[in-house]
PDB file of C-alpha atoms in Angstrom:
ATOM      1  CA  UNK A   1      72.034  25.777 127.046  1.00  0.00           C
ATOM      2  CA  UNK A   2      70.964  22.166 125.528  1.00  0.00           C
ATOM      3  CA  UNK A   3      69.264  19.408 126.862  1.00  0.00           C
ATOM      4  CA  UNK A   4      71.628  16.368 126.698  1.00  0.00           C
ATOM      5  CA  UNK A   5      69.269  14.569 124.283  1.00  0.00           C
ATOM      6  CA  UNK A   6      67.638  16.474 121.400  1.00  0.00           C
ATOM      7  CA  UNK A   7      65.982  13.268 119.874  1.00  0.00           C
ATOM      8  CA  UNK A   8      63.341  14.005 121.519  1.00  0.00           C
ATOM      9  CA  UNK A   9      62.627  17.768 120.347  1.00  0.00           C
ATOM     10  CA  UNK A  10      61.726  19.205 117.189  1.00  0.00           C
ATOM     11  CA  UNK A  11      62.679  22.608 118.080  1.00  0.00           C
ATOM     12  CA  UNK A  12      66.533  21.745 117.682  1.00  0.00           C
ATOM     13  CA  UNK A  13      68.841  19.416 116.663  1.00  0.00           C
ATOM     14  CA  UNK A  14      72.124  19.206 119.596  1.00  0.00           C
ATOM     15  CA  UNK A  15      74.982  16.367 118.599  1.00  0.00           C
ATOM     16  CA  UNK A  16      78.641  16.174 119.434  1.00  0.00           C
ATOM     17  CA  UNK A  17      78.249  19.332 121.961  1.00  0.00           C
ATOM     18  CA  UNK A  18      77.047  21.469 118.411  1.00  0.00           C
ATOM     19  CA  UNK A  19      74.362  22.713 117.174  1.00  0.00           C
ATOM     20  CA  UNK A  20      73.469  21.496 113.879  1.00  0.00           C
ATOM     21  CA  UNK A  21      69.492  23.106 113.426  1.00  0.00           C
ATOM     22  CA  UNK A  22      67.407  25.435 115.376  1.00  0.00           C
ATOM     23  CA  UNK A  23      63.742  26.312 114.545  1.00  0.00           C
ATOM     24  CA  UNK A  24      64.900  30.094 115.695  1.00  0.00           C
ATOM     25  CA  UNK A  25      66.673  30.622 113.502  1.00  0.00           C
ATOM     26  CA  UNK A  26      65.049  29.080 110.410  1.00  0.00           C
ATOM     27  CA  UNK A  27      62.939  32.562 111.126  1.00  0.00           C
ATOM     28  CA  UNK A  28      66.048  34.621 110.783  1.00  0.00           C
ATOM     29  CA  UNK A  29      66.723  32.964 107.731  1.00  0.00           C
ATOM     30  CA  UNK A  30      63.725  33.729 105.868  1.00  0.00           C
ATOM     31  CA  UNK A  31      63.618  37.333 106.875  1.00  0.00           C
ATOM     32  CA  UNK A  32      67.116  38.155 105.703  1.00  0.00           C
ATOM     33  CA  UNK A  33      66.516  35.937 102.178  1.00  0.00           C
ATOM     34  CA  UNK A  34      63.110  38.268 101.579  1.00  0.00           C
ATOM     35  CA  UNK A  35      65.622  41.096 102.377  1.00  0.00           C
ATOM     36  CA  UNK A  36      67.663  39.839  99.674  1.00  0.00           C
ATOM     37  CA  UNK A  37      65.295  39.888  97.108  1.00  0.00           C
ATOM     38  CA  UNK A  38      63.349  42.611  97.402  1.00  0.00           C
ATOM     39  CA  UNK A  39      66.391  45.209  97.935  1.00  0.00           C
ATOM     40  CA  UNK A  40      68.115  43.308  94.893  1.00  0.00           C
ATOM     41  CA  UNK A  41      64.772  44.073  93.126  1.00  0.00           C
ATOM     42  CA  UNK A  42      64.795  47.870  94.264  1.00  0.00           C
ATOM     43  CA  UNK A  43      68.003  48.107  93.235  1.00  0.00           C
ATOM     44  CA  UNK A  44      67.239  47.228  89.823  1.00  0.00           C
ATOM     45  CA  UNK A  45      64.201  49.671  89.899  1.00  0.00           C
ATOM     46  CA  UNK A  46      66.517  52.700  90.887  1.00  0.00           C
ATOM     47  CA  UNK A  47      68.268  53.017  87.692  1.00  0.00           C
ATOM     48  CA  UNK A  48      65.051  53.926  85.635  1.00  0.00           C
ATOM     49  CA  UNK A  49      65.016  57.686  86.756  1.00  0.00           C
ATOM     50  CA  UNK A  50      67.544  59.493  87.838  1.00  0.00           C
ATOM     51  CA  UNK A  51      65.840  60.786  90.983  1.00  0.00           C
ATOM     52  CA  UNK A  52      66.260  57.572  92.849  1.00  0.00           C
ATOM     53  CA  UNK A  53      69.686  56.390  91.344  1.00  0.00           C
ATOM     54  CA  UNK A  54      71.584  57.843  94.550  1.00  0.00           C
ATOM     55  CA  UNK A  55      69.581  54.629  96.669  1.00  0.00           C
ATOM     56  CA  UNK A  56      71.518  52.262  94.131  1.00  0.00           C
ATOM     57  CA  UNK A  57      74.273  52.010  95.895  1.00  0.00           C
ATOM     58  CA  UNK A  58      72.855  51.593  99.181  1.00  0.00           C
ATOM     59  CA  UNK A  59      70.620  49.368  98.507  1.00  0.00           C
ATOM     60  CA  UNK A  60      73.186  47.495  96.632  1.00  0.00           C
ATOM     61  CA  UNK A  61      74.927  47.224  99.676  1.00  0.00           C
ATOM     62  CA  UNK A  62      72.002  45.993 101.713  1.00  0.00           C
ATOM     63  CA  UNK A  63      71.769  43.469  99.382  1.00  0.00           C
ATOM     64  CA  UNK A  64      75.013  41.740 100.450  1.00  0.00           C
ATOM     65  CA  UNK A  65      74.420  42.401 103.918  1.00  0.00           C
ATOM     66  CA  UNK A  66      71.684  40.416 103.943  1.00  0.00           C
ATOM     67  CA  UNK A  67      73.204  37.831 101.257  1.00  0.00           C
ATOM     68  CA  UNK A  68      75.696  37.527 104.089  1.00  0.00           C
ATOM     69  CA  UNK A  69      73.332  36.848 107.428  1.00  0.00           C
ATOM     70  CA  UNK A  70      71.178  34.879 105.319  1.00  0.00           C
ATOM     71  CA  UNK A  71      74.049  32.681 104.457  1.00  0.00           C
ATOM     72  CA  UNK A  72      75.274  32.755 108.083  1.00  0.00           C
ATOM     73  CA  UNK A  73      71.772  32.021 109.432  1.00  0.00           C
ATOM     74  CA  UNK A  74      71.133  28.363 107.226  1.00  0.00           C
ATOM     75  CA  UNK A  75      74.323  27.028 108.752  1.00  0.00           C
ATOM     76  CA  UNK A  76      72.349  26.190 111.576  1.00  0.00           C
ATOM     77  CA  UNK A  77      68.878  25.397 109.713  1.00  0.00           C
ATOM     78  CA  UNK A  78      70.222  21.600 108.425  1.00  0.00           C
ATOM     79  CA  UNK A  79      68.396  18.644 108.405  1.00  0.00           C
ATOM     80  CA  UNK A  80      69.186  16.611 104.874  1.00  0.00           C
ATOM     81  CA  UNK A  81      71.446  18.998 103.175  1.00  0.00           C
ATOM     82  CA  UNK A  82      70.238  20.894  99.578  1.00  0.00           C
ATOM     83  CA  UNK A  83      69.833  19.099  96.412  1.00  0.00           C
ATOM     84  CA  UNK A  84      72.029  19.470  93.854  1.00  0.00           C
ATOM     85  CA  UNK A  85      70.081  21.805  91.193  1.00  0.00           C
ATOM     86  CA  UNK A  86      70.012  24.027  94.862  1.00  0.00           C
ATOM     87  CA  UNK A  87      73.428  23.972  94.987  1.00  0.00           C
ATOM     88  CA  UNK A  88      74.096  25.231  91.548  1.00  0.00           C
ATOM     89  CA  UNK A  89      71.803  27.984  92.051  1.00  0.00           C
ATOM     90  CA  UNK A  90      73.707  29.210  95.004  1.00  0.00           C
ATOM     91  CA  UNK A  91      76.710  28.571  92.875  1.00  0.00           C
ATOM     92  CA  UNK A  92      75.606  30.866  90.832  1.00  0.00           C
ATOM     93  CA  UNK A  93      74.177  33.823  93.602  1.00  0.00           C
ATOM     94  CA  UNK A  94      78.089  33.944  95.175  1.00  0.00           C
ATOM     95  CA  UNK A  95      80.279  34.042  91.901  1.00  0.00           C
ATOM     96  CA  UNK A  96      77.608  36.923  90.257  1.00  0.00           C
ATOM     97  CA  UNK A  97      77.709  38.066  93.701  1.00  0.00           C
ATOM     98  CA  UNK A  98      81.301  38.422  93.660  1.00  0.00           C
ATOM     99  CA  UNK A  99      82.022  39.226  90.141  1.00  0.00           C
ATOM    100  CA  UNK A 100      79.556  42.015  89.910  1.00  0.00           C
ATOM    101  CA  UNK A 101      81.357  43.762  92.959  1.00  0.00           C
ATOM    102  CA  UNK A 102      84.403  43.408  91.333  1.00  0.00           C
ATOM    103  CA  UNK A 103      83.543  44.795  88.401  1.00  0.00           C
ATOM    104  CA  UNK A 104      81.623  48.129  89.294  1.00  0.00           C
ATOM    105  CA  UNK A 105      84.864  48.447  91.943  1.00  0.00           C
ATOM    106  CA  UNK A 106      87.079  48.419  88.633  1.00  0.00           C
ATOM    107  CA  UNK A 107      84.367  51.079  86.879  1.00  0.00           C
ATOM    108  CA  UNK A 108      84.259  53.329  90.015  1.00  0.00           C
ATOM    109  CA  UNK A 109      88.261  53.338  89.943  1.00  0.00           C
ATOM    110  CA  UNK A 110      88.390  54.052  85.916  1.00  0.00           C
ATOM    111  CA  UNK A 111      90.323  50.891  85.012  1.00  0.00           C
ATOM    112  CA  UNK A 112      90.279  50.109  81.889  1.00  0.00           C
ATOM    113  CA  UNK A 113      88.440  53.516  80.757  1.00  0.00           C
ATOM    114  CA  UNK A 114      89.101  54.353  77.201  1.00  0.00           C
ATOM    115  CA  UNK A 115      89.988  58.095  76.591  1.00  0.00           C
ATOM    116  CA  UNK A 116      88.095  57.964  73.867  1.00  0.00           C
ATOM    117  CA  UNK A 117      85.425  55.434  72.983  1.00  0.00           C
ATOM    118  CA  UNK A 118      85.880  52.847  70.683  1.00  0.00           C
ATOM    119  CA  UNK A 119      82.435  53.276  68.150  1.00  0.00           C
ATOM    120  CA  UNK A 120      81.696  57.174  67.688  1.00  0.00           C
ATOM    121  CA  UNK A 121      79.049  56.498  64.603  1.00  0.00           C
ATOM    122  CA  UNK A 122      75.232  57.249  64.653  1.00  0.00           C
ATOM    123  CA  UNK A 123      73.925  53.887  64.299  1.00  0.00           C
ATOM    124  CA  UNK A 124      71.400  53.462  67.872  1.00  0.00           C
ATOM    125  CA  UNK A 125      72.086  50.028  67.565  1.00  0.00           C
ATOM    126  CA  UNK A 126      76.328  50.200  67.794  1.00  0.00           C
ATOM    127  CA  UNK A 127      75.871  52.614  70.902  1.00  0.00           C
ATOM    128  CA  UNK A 128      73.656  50.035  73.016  1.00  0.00           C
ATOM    129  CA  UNK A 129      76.120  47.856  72.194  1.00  0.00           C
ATOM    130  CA  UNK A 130      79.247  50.134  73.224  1.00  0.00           C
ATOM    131  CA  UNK A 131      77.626  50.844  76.241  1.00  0.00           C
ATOM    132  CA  UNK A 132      76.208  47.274  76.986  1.00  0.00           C
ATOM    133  CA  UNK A 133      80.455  46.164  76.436  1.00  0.00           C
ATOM    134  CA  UNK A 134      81.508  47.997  79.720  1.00  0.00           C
ATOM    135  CA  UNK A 135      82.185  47.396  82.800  1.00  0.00           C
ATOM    136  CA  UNK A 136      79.247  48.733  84.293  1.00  0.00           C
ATOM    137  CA  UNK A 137      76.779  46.886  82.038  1.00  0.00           C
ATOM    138  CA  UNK A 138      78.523  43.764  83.018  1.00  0.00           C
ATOM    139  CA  UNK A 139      78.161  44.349  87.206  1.00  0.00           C
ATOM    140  CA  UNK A 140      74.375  44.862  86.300  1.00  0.00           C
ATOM    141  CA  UNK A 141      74.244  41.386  84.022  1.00  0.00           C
ATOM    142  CA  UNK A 142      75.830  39.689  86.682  1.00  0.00           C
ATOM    143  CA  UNK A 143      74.006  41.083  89.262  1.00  0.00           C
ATOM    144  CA  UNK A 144      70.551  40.499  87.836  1.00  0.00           C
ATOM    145  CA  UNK A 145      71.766  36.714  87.846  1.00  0.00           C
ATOM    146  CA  UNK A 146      73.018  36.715  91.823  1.00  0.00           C
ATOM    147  CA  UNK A 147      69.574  38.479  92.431  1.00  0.00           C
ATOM    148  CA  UNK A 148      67.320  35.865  90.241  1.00  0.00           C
ATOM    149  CA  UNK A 149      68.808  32.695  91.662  1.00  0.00           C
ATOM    150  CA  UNK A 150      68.301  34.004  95.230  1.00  0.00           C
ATOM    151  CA  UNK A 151      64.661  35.640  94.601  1.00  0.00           C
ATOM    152  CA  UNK A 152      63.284  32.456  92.534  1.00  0.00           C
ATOM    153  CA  UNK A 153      63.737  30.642  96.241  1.00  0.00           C
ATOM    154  CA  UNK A 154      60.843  33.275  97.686  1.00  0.00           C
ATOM    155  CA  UNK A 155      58.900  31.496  95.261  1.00  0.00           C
ATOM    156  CA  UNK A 156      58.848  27.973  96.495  1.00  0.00           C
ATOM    157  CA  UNK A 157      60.280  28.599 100.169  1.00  0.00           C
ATOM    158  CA  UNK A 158      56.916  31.172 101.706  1.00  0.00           C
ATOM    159  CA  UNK A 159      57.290  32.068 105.679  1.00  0.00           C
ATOM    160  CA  UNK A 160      55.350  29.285 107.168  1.00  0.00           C
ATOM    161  CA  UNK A 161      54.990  27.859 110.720  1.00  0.00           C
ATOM    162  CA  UNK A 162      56.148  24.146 110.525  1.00  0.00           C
ATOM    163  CA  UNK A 163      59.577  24.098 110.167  1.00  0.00           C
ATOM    164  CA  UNK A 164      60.968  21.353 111.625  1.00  0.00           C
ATOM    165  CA  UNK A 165      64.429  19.650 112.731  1.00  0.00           C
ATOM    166  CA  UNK A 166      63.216  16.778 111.953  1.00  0.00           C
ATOM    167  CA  UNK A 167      66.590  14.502 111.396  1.00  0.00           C
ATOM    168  CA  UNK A 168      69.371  12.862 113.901  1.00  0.00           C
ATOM    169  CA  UNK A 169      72.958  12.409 112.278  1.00  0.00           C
ATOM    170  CA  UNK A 170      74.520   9.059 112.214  1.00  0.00           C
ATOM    171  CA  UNK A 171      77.945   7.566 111.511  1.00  0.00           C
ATOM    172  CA  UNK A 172      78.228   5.752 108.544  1.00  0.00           C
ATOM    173  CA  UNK A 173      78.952   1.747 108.247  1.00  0.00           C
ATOM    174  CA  UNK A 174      82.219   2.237 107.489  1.00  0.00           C
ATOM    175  CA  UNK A 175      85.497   2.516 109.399  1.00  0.00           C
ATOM    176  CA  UNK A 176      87.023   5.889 110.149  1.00  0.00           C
ATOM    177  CA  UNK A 177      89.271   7.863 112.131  1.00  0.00           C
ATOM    178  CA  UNK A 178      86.191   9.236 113.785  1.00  0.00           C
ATOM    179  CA  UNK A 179      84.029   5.820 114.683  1.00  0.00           C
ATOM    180  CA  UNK A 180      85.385   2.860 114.929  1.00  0.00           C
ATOM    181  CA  UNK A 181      82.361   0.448 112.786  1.00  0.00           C
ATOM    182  CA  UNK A 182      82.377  -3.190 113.326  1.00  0.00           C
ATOM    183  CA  UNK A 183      80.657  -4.969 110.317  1.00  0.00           C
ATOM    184  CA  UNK A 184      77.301  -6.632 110.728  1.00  0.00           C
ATOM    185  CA  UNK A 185      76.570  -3.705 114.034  1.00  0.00           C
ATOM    186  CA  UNK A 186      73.153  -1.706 113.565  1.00  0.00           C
ATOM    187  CA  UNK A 187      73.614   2.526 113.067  1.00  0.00           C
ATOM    188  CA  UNK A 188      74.644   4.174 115.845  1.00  0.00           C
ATOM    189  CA  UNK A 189      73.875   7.653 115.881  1.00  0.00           C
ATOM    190  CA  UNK A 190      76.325  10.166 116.934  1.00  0.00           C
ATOM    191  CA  UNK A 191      76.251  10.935 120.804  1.00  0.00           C
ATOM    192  CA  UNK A 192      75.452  13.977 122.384  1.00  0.00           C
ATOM    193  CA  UNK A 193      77.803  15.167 123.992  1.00  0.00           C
ATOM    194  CA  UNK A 194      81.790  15.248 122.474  1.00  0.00           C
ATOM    195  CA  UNK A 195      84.055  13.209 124.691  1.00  0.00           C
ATOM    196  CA  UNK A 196      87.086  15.859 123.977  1.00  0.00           C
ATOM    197  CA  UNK A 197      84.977  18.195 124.677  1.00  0.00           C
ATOM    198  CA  UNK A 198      86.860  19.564 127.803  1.00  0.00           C
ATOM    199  CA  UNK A 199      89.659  19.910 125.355  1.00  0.00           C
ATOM    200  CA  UNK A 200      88.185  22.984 123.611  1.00  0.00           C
ATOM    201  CA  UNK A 201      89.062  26.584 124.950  1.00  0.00           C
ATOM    202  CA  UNK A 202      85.447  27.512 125.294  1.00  0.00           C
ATOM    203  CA  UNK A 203      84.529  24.523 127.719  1.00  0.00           C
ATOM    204  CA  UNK A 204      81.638  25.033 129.986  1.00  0.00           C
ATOM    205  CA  UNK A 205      82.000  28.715 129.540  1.00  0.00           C
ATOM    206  CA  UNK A 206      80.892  29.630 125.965  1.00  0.00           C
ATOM    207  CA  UNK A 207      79.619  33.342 126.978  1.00  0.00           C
ATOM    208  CA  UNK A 208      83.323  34.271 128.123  1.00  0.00           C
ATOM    209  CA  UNK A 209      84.792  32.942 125.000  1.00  0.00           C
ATOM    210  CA  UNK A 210      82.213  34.738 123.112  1.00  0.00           C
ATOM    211  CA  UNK A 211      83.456  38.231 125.138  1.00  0.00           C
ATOM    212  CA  UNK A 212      86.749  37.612 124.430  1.00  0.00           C
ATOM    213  CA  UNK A 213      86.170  37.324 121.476  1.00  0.00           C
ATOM    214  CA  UNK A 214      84.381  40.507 120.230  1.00  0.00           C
ATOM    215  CA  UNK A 215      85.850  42.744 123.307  1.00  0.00           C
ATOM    216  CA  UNK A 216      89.124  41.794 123.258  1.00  0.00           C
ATOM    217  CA  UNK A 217      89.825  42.495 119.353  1.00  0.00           C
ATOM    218  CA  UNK A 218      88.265  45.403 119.742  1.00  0.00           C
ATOM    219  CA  UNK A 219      90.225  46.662 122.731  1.00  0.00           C
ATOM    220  CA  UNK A 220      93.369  45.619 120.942  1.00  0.00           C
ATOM    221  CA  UNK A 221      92.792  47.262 117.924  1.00  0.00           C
ATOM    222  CA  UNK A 222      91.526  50.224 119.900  1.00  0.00           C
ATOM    223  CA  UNK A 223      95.037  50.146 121.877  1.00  0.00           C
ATOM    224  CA  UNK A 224      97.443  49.457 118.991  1.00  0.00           C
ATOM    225  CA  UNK A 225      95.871  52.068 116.545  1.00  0.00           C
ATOM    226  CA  UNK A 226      95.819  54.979 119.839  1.00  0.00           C
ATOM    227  CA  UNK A 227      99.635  53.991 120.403  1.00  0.00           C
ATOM    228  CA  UNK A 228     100.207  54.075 116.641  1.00  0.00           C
ATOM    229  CA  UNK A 229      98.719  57.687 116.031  1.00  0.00           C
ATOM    230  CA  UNK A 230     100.588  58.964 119.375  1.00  0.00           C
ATOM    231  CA  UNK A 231     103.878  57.842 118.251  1.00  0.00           C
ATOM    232  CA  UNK A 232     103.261  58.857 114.854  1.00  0.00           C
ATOM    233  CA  UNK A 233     102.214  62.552 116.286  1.00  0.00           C
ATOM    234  CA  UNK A 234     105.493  62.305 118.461  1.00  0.00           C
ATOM    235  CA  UNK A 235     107.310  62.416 115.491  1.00  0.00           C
ATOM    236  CA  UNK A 236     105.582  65.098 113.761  1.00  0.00           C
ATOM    237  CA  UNK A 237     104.717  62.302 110.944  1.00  0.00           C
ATOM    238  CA  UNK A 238     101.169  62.782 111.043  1.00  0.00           C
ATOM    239  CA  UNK A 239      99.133  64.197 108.507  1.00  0.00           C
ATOM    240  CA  UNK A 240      96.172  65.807 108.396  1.00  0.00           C
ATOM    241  CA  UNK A 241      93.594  64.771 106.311  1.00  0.00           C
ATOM    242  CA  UNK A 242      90.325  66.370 105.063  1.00  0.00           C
ATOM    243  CA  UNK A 243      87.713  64.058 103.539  1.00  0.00           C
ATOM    244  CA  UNK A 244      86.270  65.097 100.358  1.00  0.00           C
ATOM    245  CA  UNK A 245      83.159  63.864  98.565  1.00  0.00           C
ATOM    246  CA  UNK A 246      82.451  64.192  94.913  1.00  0.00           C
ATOM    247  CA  UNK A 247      79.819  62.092  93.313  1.00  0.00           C
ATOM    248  CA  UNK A 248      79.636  59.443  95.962  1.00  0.00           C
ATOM    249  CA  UNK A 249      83.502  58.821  96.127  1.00  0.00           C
ATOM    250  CA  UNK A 250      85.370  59.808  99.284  1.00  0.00           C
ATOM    251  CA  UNK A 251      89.213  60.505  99.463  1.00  0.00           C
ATOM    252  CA  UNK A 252      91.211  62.537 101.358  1.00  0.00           C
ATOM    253  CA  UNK A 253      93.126  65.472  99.738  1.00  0.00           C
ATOM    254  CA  UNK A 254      96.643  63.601  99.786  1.00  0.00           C
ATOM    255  CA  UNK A 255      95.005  60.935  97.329  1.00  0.00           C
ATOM    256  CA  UNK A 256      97.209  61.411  94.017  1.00  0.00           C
ATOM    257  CA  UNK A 257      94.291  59.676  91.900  1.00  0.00           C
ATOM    258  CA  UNK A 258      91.755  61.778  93.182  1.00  0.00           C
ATOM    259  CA  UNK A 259      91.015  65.110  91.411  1.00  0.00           C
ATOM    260  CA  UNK A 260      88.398  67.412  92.387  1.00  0.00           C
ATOM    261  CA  UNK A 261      87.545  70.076  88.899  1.00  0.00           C
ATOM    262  CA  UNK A 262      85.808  73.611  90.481  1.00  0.00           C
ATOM    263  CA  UNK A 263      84.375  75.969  88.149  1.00  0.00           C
ATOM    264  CA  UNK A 264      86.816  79.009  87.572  1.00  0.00           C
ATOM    265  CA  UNK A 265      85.554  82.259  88.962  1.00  0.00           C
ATOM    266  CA  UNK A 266      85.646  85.340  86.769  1.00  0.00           C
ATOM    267  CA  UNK A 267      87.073  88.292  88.352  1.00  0.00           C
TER     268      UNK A 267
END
């Protein structure tokens, strides 16, 4: 799949039988970080009329979809690592990332919900407040900073045709367990191809590895859940279950926390 040598080439960068950059997919990275921003931006824009609050949600997911290929992507887009202020940034993307799920999770599944709220005055001021102390109004705070330390990168990163994998890893002048350095001997750079290479499962055949992979789970899990339900339905343990859906949120009808209120009828 790659030439021996990659020194040579600026498309990619091939060491130790692994592939450490690839111009391809520098391209891949850049269109799922615009995707980032701009649904993280939409997002934002849907909760200013009510008419296009029902995208929020999707487009909130889109936004980690992409947060997540555009993470896998850069894995394989290294040449000198990222600086430290980058770093922090990203820092800072994943854990309001991650928080903000968590916490509109919690406000979809009424944890925490008062029965009654805590300020019931007139002052404007002490209801912003109330509502700006919820859940809810945390997940957006947290949010906006995932989305602003991801989007600020659009900025100073623009789609451009000379991206490069530029840079050839080394070992170190030091002794390890890995390379065995002999003082005073000039930088070697690491080889190629991995001398254990034969050792790993995928030798010389990483498209069947890659099958087995994604088919076999899948056939497994196809197989086991198939079994599962037939033995289940052998037993007359199975239950039938009707999906309901009331304001976004889908349960089936054996879901104790779930309660669906319908407007009485008048004979």
């Amino acid at each position: 799949m790659f030439e021996a040598d990659s020194s040579l080439t600026l498309e990619y960068t091939f060491v130790h039988d692994s592939l450490s950059c690839s111009r391809d997919f520098y391209w891949w990275h850049i269109v799922f970080a615009y995707i980032t921003a701009i649904s993280g931006f939409l997002c934002m824009i849907t909760r200013i009329h009510p008419r296009t609050r029902f995208l929020h949600s999707w487009l909130g997911k889109l936004y980690i979809i992409a947060m997540l290929w555009a993470t896998a992507t850069s894995i394989v887009i290294h040449n000198k690592g990222l600086p430290t202020g980058v770093i922090y940034s990203f820092l800072w993307v994943m854990l309001g990332l991650t928080a903000g799920w968590v916490a509109i999770t919690l406000h979809m599944k009424g944890v925490f919900k008062r029965r009654q709220a805590a300020y019931q005055g007139s002052n404007s001021f002490m209801k912003a407040l109330r509502e700006m102390l919820t859940l809810k109004a945390f997940h957006g705070c947290v949010m906006f900073v995932s989305w602003i330390n991801i989007a600020g990168r659009i900025f100073v990163t623009p789609p451009r045709n000379d991206f490069e994998c530029y840079s050839q890893p080394a070992f170190k002048r030091i002794p390890s367990k890995h390379y065995n350095y002999t003082a005073g001997s000039p930088i070697e750079f690491v080889p190629a191809r991995d001398p254990n290479y034969l050792r790993a499962p995928w030798a010389n055949s990483e498209q069947r590895w890659a099958t087995l992979l994604s088919a076999g789970p899948l056939v497994a899990a196809f197989v086991f859940g198939l079994v599962y339900l037939w033995v289940s339905q052998s037993r007359g343990e199975g239950k039938k279950e009707i999906e309901l859906e009331v304001d976004g949120r889908v349960a089936d009808v054996e879901d104790p926390n779930f309660i669906v209120s319908t407007p009485s009828r008048s004979a």
